[in-house]
């Protein structure tokens, strides 16, 4: 169960989240992570209209839905799993711990089998825009 893996620690006023401004900054990072994922997933039908890209998507994932499901399943499986923290205490169960996991997932995007789809959709990085 996803919720059994979390730490019981909520960080506020410690070295992970030293003050309320740092806490607010954590929430400002959410669109930098989710924005590119959403834009790539939304681009899939348009990418598949190209016969060669459509054939690639079908050969790898069976369909646009299969590709979308692969991306989202991997994201939701690994972007909130506590990975990336120095230790279980620092992983926390609050937004700090979840963002640590999400940024850890982002740092591994180049190794994912669907990374070419991100690039074909115009993805550059999680710190910038999608070239729009």
C-alpha positions as a Markdown table, in Angstrom:
| # | Residue | x | y | z |
|---|---|---|---|---|
| 1 | Unk | 0.0 | 0.0 | 0.0 |
| 2 | Unk | 1.3 | 3.4 | -1.0 |
| 3 | Unk | 0.5 | 5.0 | 2.4 |
| 4 | Unk | 2.3 | 2.3 | 4.4 |
| 5 | Unk | 5.6 | 3.4 | 2.9 |
| 6 | Unk | 5.6 | 7.0 | 4.1 |
| 7 | Unk | 7.4 | 8.4 | 7.1 |
| 8 | Unk | 5.3 | 9.9 | 9.9 |
| 9 | Unk | 7.4 | 13.1 | 9.9 |
| 10 | Unk | 6.0 | 16.4 | 8.9 |
| 11 | Unk | 8.8 | 18.9 | 8.4 |
| 12 | Unk | 8.3 | 22.5 | 9.3 |
| 13 | Unk | 11.0 | 24.5 | 11.2 |
| 14 | Unk | 13.8 | 22.0 | 10.7 |
| 15 | Unk | 16.6 | 21.7 | 8.2 |
| 16 | Unk | 14.3 | 20.5 | 5.4 |
| 17 | Unk | 11.7 | 23.2 | 5.7 |
| 18 | Unk | 13.2 | 25.9 | 7.9 |
| 19 | Unk | 10.4 | 28.5 | 7.6 |
| 20 | Unk | 7.0 | 29.2 | 6.1 |
| 21 | Unk | 8.5 | 30.8 | 3.0 |
| 22 | Unk | 10.4 | 27.6 | 2.2 |
| 23 | Unk | 7.2 | 25.7 | 2.7 |
| 24 | Unk | 5.3 | 28.0 | 0.3 |
| 25 | Unk | 8.2 | 27.6 | -2.2 |
| 26 | Unk | 7.6 | 23.8 | -2.2 |
| 27 | Unk | 4.1 | 24.4 | -3.5 |
| 28 | Unk | 5.4 | 26.7 | -6.2 |
| 29 | Unk | 7.5 | 23.7 | -7.6 |
| 30 | Unk | 4.5 | 21.6 | -8.3 |
| 31 | Unk | 3.6 | 23.1 | -11.7 |
| 32 | Unk | 7.3 | 22.9 | -12.8 |
| 33 | Unk | 7.0 | 19.1 | -12.4 |
| 34 | Unk | 3.4 | 18.5 | -13.4 |
| 35 | Unk | 3.3 | 21.0 | -16.3 |
| 36 | Unk | 5.7 | 19.1 | -18.6 |
| 37 | Unk | 4.1 | 15.8 | -17.8 |
| 38 | Unk | 0.6 | 17.1 | -18.6 |
| 39 | Unk | 1.7 | 18.8 | -21.8 |
| 40 | Unk | 3.5 | 15.6 | -23.1 |
| 41 | Unk | 0.4 | 13.4 | -22.2 |
| 42 | Unk | -1.8 | 16.0 | -24.0 |
| 43 | Unk | 0.4 | 15.9 | -27.1 |
| 44 | Unk | 0.2 | 12.2 | -27.6 |
| 45 | Unk | -2.8 | 12.1 | -29.9 |
| 46 | Unk | -1.2 | 14.8 | -32.1 |
| 47 | Unk | 2.1 | 13.0 | -32.2 |
| 48 | Unk | 0.3 | 9.7 | -33.2 |
| 49 | Unk | -1.2 | 11.4 | -36.2 |
| 50 | Unk | 2.2 | 11.3 | -37.9 |
| 51 | Unk | 2.3 | 7.8 | -39.5 |
| 52 | Unk | 5.8 | 7.0 | -38.3 |
| 53 | Unk | 5.3 | 8.3 | -34.8 |
| 54 | Unk | 2.0 | 6.5 | -34.6 |
| 55 | Unk | 3.7 | 3.3 | -35.6 |
| 56 | Unk | 6.4 | 3.9 | -33.0 |
| 57 | Unk | 3.8 | 4.5 | -30.3 |
| 58 | Unk | 1.8 | 1.4 | -31.3 |
| 59 | Unk | 4.9 | -0.8 | -31.5 |
| 60 | Unk | 6.1 | 0.3 | -28.0 |
| 61 | Unk | 2.9 | 0.7 | -26.0 |
| 62 | Unk | 0.1 | -0.7 | -28.2 |
| 63 | Unk | -1.7 | 2.6 | -28.5 |
| 64 | Unk | -1.8 | 6.2 | -27.4 |
| 65 | Unk | -3.7 | 5.2 | -24.3 |
| 66 | Unk | -1.1 | 2.5 | -23.6 |
| 67 | Unk | 1.7 | 5.2 | -23.8 |
| 68 | Unk | -0.3 | 7.6 | -21.7 |
| 69 | Unk | -0.9 | 4.9 | -19.1 |
| 70 | Unk | 2.8 | 3.9 | -19.1 |
| 71 | Unk | 3.9 | 7.5 | -18.4 |
| 72 | Unk | 1.3 | 8.2 | -15.7 |
| 73 | Unk | 1.6 | 4.8 | -14.0 |
| 74 | Unk | 5.4 | 5.3 | -13.7 |
| 75 | Unk | 5.0 | 8.8 | -12.5 |
| 76 | Unk | 2.4 | 8.0 | -9.8 |
| 77 | Unk | 4.3 | 4.8 | -8.8 |
| 78 | Unk | 7.7 | 6.5 | -8.4 |
| 79 | Unk | 7.2 | 10.3 | -8.0 |
| 80 | Unk | 5.7 | 9.9 | -4.5 |
| 81 | Unk | 7.5 | 6.8 | -3.1 |
| 82 | Unk | 9.9 | 8.5 | -0.8 |
| 83 | Unk | 12.9 | 8.0 | -3.1 |
| 84 | Unk | 15.6 | 10.6 | -3.3 |
| 85 | Unk | 15.9 | 11.6 | 0.3 |
| 86 | Unk | 19.1 | 11.0 | 2.3 |
| 87 | Unk | 17.2 | 8.9 | 4.8 |
| 88 | Unk | 13.7 | 7.8 | 5.8 |
| 89 | Unk | 13.4 | 10.6 | 8.3 |
| 90 | Unk | 14.2 | 13.3 | 5.7 |
| 91 | Unk | 11.7 | 11.7 | 3.2 |
| 92 | Unk | 8.8 | 12.8 | 5.4 |
| 93 | Unk | 5.2 | 12.4 | 4.6 |
| 94 | Unk | 4.5 | 16.1 | 3.8 |
| 95 | Unk | 5.0 | 18.0 | 0.6 |
| 96 | Unk | 8.7 | 18.2 | 1.2 |
| 97 | Unk | 9.1 | 14.4 | 1.0 |
| 98 | Unk | 6.8 | 14.1 | -1.9 |
| 99 | Unk | 8.6 | 16.8 | -3.9 |
| 100 | Unk | 11.9 | 15.1 | -3.1 |
| 101 | Unk | 10.5 | 11.9 | -4.7 |
| 102 | Unk | 9.1 | 13.8 | -7.6 |
| 103 | Unk | 12.3 | 15.6 | -8.3 |
| 104 | Unk | 14.1 | 12.3 | -8.0 |
| 105 | Unk | 11.8 | 10.9 | -10.7 |
| 106 | Unk | 12.4 | 13.9 | -12.9 |
| 107 | Unk | 16.2 | 13.4 | -12.6 |
| 108 | Unk | 15.7 | 9.9 | -14.0 |
| 109 | Unk | 13.5 | 10.9 | -17.0 |
| 110 | Unk | 16.3 | 10.3 | -19.5 |
| 111 | Unk | 16.5 | 6.6 | -18.6 |
| 112 | Unk | 12.7 | 6.0 | -19.1 |
| 113 | Unk | 11.6 | 4.1 | -22.2 |
| 114 | Unk | 9.1 | 6.8 | -23.0 |
| 115 | Unk | 11.7 | 9.6 | -22.9 |
| 116 | Unk | 11.8 | 9.9 | -26.7 |
| 117 | Unk | 8.1 | 10.7 | -26.5 |
| 118 | Unk | 8.9 | 13.6 | -24.1 |
| 119 | Unk | 11.5 | 14.9 | -26.6 |
| 120 | Unk | 9.2 | 14.5 | -29.6 |
| 121 | Unk | 6.6 | 16.5 | -27.7 |
| 122 | Unk | 9.0 | 19.4 | -27.2 |
| 123 | Unk | 10.2 | 18.7 | -23.7 |
| 124 | Unk | 13.4 | 20.5 | -22.7 |
| 125 | Unk | 13.5 | 20.3 | -18.9 |
| 126 | Unk | 11.5 | 20.5 | -15.8 |
| 127 | Unk | 13.0 | 23.9 | -15.1 |
| 128 | Unk | 11.9 | 25.6 | -18.3 |
| 129 | Unk | 9.1 | 25.6 | -20.7 |
| 130 | Unk | 8.3 | 23.3 | -23.5 |
| 131 | Unk | 9.6 | 25.7 | -26.2 |
| 132 | Unk | 6.3 | 27.5 | -26.5 |
